[in-house]
Tab-separated table of C-alpha atoms in Angstrom:
chain	number	residue	atom	x	y	z
A	1295	MET	CA	-6.042	3.309	-27.956
A	1296	GLU	CA	-7.002	4.361	-24.467
A	1297	MET	CA	-3.899	4.860	-22.480
A	1298	PHE	CA	-5.766	4.209	-19.159
A	1299	ALA	CA	-8.484	1.794	-18.231
A	1300	ASN	CA	-10.303	3.558	-15.508
A	1301	SER	CA	-13.008	1.290	-13.748
A	1302	SER	CA	-15.173	4.829	-13.133
A	1303	SER	CA	-15.984	4.957	-16.891
A	1304	ILE	CA	-18.015	1.837	-16.442
A	1305	SER	CA	-21.887	2.687	-15.584
A	1306	LYS	CA	-22.879	1.459	-12.195
A	1307	GLY	CA	-26.497	1.227	-13.329
A	1308	MET	CA	-27.588	4.252	-12.014
A	1309	GLY	CA	-25.205	6.644	-13.794
A	1310	GLU	CA	-21.517	7.096	-12.847
A	1311	VAL	CA	-22.203	7.676	-9.034
A	1312	VAL	CA	-19.237	6.432	-7.112
A	1313	ALA	CA	-19.188	6.208	-3.431
A	1314	SER	CA	-17.414	8.892	-1.606
A	1315	ASP	CA	-15.319	6.076	0.659
A	1316	GLU	CA	-14.370	4.284	-2.464
A	1317	PRO	CA	-10.399	4.553	-2.383
A	1318	HIS	CA	-8.969	5.395	-5.881
A	1319	VAL	CA	-5.881	3.251	-6.955
A	1320	LEU	CA	-3.584	3.558	-9.714
A	1321	ALA	CA	-2.127	0.241	-10.756
A	1322	VAL	CA	0.901	-0.024	-13.023
A	1323	ASP	CA	2.013	-3.185	-14.636
A	1324	ASP	CA	3.372	-4.144	-18.093
A	1325	ASN	CA	2.148	-7.562	-18.129
A	1326	LEU	CA	-1.746	-7.532	-18.751
A	1327	VAL	CA	-2.399	-10.585	-16.905
A	1328	ASP	CA	-0.955	-9.214	-13.694
A	1329	ARG	CA	-2.574	-5.909	-14.278
A	1330	LYS	CA	-6.196	-7.360	-14.630
A	1331	LEU	CA	-5.664	-9.559	-11.724
A	1332	VAL	CA	-4.779	-6.655	-9.497
A	1333	GLU	CA	-7.664	-4.455	-10.978
A	1334	ILE	CA	-10.039	-7.352	-10.256
A	1335	LEU	CA	-8.627	-7.799	-6.830
A	1336	LEU	CA	-8.851	-4.245	-5.892
A	1337	LYS	CA	-12.377	-3.731	-7.495
A	1338	LYS	CA	-13.548	-6.807	-5.267
A	1339	SER	CA	-12.268	-4.811	-2.350
A	1340	SER	CA	-14.553	-1.918	-3.166
A	1341	CYS	CA	-11.617	0.493	-4.743
A	1342	LYS	CA	-11.839	2.361	-7.912
A	1343	VAL	CA	-9.196	1.543	-10.010
A	1344	THR	CA	-7.191	3.122	-12.945
A	1345	THR	CA	-4.321	1.135	-14.802
A	1346	ALA	CA	-1.321	2.327	-16.575
A	1347	GLU	CA	0.755	-0.298	-18.648
A	1348	ASP	CA	4.067	1.517	-17.681
A	1349	GLY	CA	5.755	3.966	-15.808
A	1350	LEU	CA	5.625	6.886	-18.305
A	1351	ARG	CA	1.991	6.409	-18.538
A	1352	ALA	CA	1.400	6.569	-14.894
A	1353	LEU	CA	3.371	9.657	-14.728
A	1354	GLU	CA	1.323	11.099	-17.366
A	1355	TYR	CA	-1.636	10.404	-15.715
A	1356	LEU	CA	-0.647	11.529	-12.358
A	1357	GLY	CA	0.568	14.905	-14.196
A	1358	LEU	CA	4.288	14.284	-13.481
A	1359	ALA	CA	5.687	13.728	-17.122
A	1360	ALA	CA	8.490	15.664	-18.070
A	1361	HIS	CA	6.550	17.572	-20.831
A	1362	GLN	CA	3.668	18.562	-18.454
A	1363	ASN	CA	3.173	21.446	-16.019
A	1364	SER	CA	2.734	19.915	-12.622
A	1365	SER	CA	0.143	22.727	-11.839
A	1366	THR	CA	-2.219	21.385	-14.402
A	1367	ASN	CA	-2.612	17.963	-12.934
A	1368	SER	CA	-6.235	17.048	-12.423
A	1369	ASN	CA	-5.710	13.269	-11.703
A	1370	GLY	CA	-2.845	12.925	-9.127
A	1371	SER	CA	-4.650	14.706	-6.379
A	1372	LYS	CA	-7.589	11.978	-6.651
A	1373	VAL	CA	-5.472	8.812	-6.256
A	1374	ASN	CA	-5.084	7.462	-2.791
A	1375	MET	CA	-2.500	4.780	-3.542
A	1376	ILE	CA	-0.070	3.646	-6.470
A	1377	ILE	CA	0.671	-0.042	-6.632
A	1378	THR	CA	3.294	-0.758	-9.130
A	1379	ASP	CA	5.280	-3.695	-10.683
A	1380	TYR	CA	9.010	-3.311	-9.979
A	1381	CYS	CA	10.476	-4.830	-13.215
A	1382	MET	CA	8.953	-2.991	-16.300
A	1383	PRO	CA	10.603	-2.028	-19.627
A	1384	GLY	CA	11.489	1.809	-20.016
A	1385	MET	CA	10.799	2.635	-16.157
A	1386	THR	CA	11.163	0.348	-13.244
A	1387	GLY	CA	8.848	0.415	-10.549
A	1388	TYR	CA	11.738	1.853	-8.333
A	1389	GLU	CA	12.285	4.675	-10.852
A	1390	LEU	CA	8.544	5.498	-10.693
A	1391	LEU	CA	8.460	5.594	-6.989
A	1392	LYS	CA	11.345	7.944	-7.119
A	1393	LYS	CA	9.798	10.450	-9.353
A	1394	ILE	CA	6.493	10.289	-7.366
A	1395	LYS	CA	8.474	10.959	-3.824
A	1396	GLU	CA	10.309	13.985	-5.651
A	1397	SER	CA	7.035	15.443	-6.425
A	1398	SER	CA	5.630	17.821	-3.665
A	1399	MET	CA	2.155	17.264	-4.962
A	1400	MET	CA	2.526	13.595	-4.948
A	1401	LYS	CA	5.016	12.684	-2.103
A	1402	ASP	CA	2.601	11.652	0.542
A	1403	VAL	CA	0.402	9.155	-1.698
A	1404	PRO	CA	1.562	5.709	-0.665
A	1405	VAL	CA	3.321	3.614	-3.342
A	1406	VAL	CA	3.375	-0.333	-3.021
A	1407	ILE	CA	5.889	-2.260	-5.090
A	1408	MET	CA	5.108	-5.775	-6.408
A	1409	SER	CA	7.604	-8.226	-7.671
A	1410	SER	CA	7.830	-11.893	-8.484
A	1411	GLU	CA	11.139	-11.811	-7.497
A	1412	ASN	CA	12.243	-12.005	-3.604
A	1413	ILE	CA	15.515	-9.992	-3.701
A	1414	PRO	CA	16.111	-8.489	-0.281
A	1415	THR	CA	18.496	-5.622	-1.597
A	1416	ARG	CA	15.807	-4.692	-3.956
A	1417	ILE	CA	12.933	-4.704	-1.129
A	1418	ASN	CA	15.421	-2.594	1.121
A	1419	GLN	CA	16.123	-0.214	-1.889
A	1420	CYS	CA	12.350	0.479	-2.276
A	1421	MET	CA	11.594	0.998	1.158
A	1422	GLU	CA	14.452	3.362	2.024
A	1423	GLU	CA	13.131	5.424	-1.083
A	1424	GLY	CA	9.739	5.343	0.523
A	1425	ALA	CA	7.697	2.530	-0.571
A	1426	GLN	CA	4.651	1.814	1.726
A	1427	ILE	CA	5.020	-1.847	1.190
A	1428	PHE	CA	6.718	-4.362	-1.068
A	1429	MET	CA	4.745	-7.288	-1.927
A	1430	LEU	CA	5.322	-10.574	-3.771
A	1431	LYS	CA	3.293	-11.397	-6.626
A	1432	PRO	CA	0.957	-13.154	-7.371
A	1433	LEU	CA	-1.135	-10.932	-5.283
A	1434	LYS	CA	-4.197	-12.533	-3.126
A	1435	HIS	CA	-7.368	-11.058	-1.896
A	1436	SER	CA	-5.853	-11.005	1.585
A	1437	ASP	CA	-3.037	-8.896	0.648
A	1438	VAL	CA	-5.378	-6.433	-1.262
A	1439	GLU	CA	-7.465	-6.371	1.858
A	1440	ARG	CA	-4.518	-5.436	3.969
A	1441	LEU	CA	-3.745	-2.954	1.465
A	1442	ARG	CA	-7.539	-1.474	1.598
A	1443	CYS	CA	-7.054	-0.851	5.322
A	1444	GLN	CA	-3.714	1.116	4.770
A	1445	ILE	CA	-5.477	3.374	2.100
A	1446	MET	CA	-8.161	4.036	4.503
A	1447	GLN	CA	-5.741	5.145	7.224
A	1448	CYS	CA	-3.573	7.157	4.708
A	1449	ARG	CA	-6.784	9.227	3.501
A	1450	GLY	CA	-7.162	12.658	4.923
């Protein structure tokens, strides 16, 4: 079973040529429907999307899992933004955010937290820990367009 669904593995007709200005977003959500919705919206906004079904899989993809040597990370440096659900089993989006911000390699990658619950203390907690944006689900196309503008500003 594939742990990650990477849109770059889909043939683009002329091989796997990916435009250099196509930002790469790691989308993390335990709910398949929500994960697919985010993936579709991001792809419509010309983003390359990799999905993970939970925080631990996201950390593995980024090379930040406890059993991985961070110097062997080959994926994290290619990610321009991480968008994660807040409420997930095993590891919450907040815990994932903290792990990413603790990493010297990944701390500058913008992290967006999504939630279907509008809880001000939760939102403040995420923003204080370094989240770029806190968005309410379900995401809309206009939300993703705003995110894409942010990604492009954050790219170096």
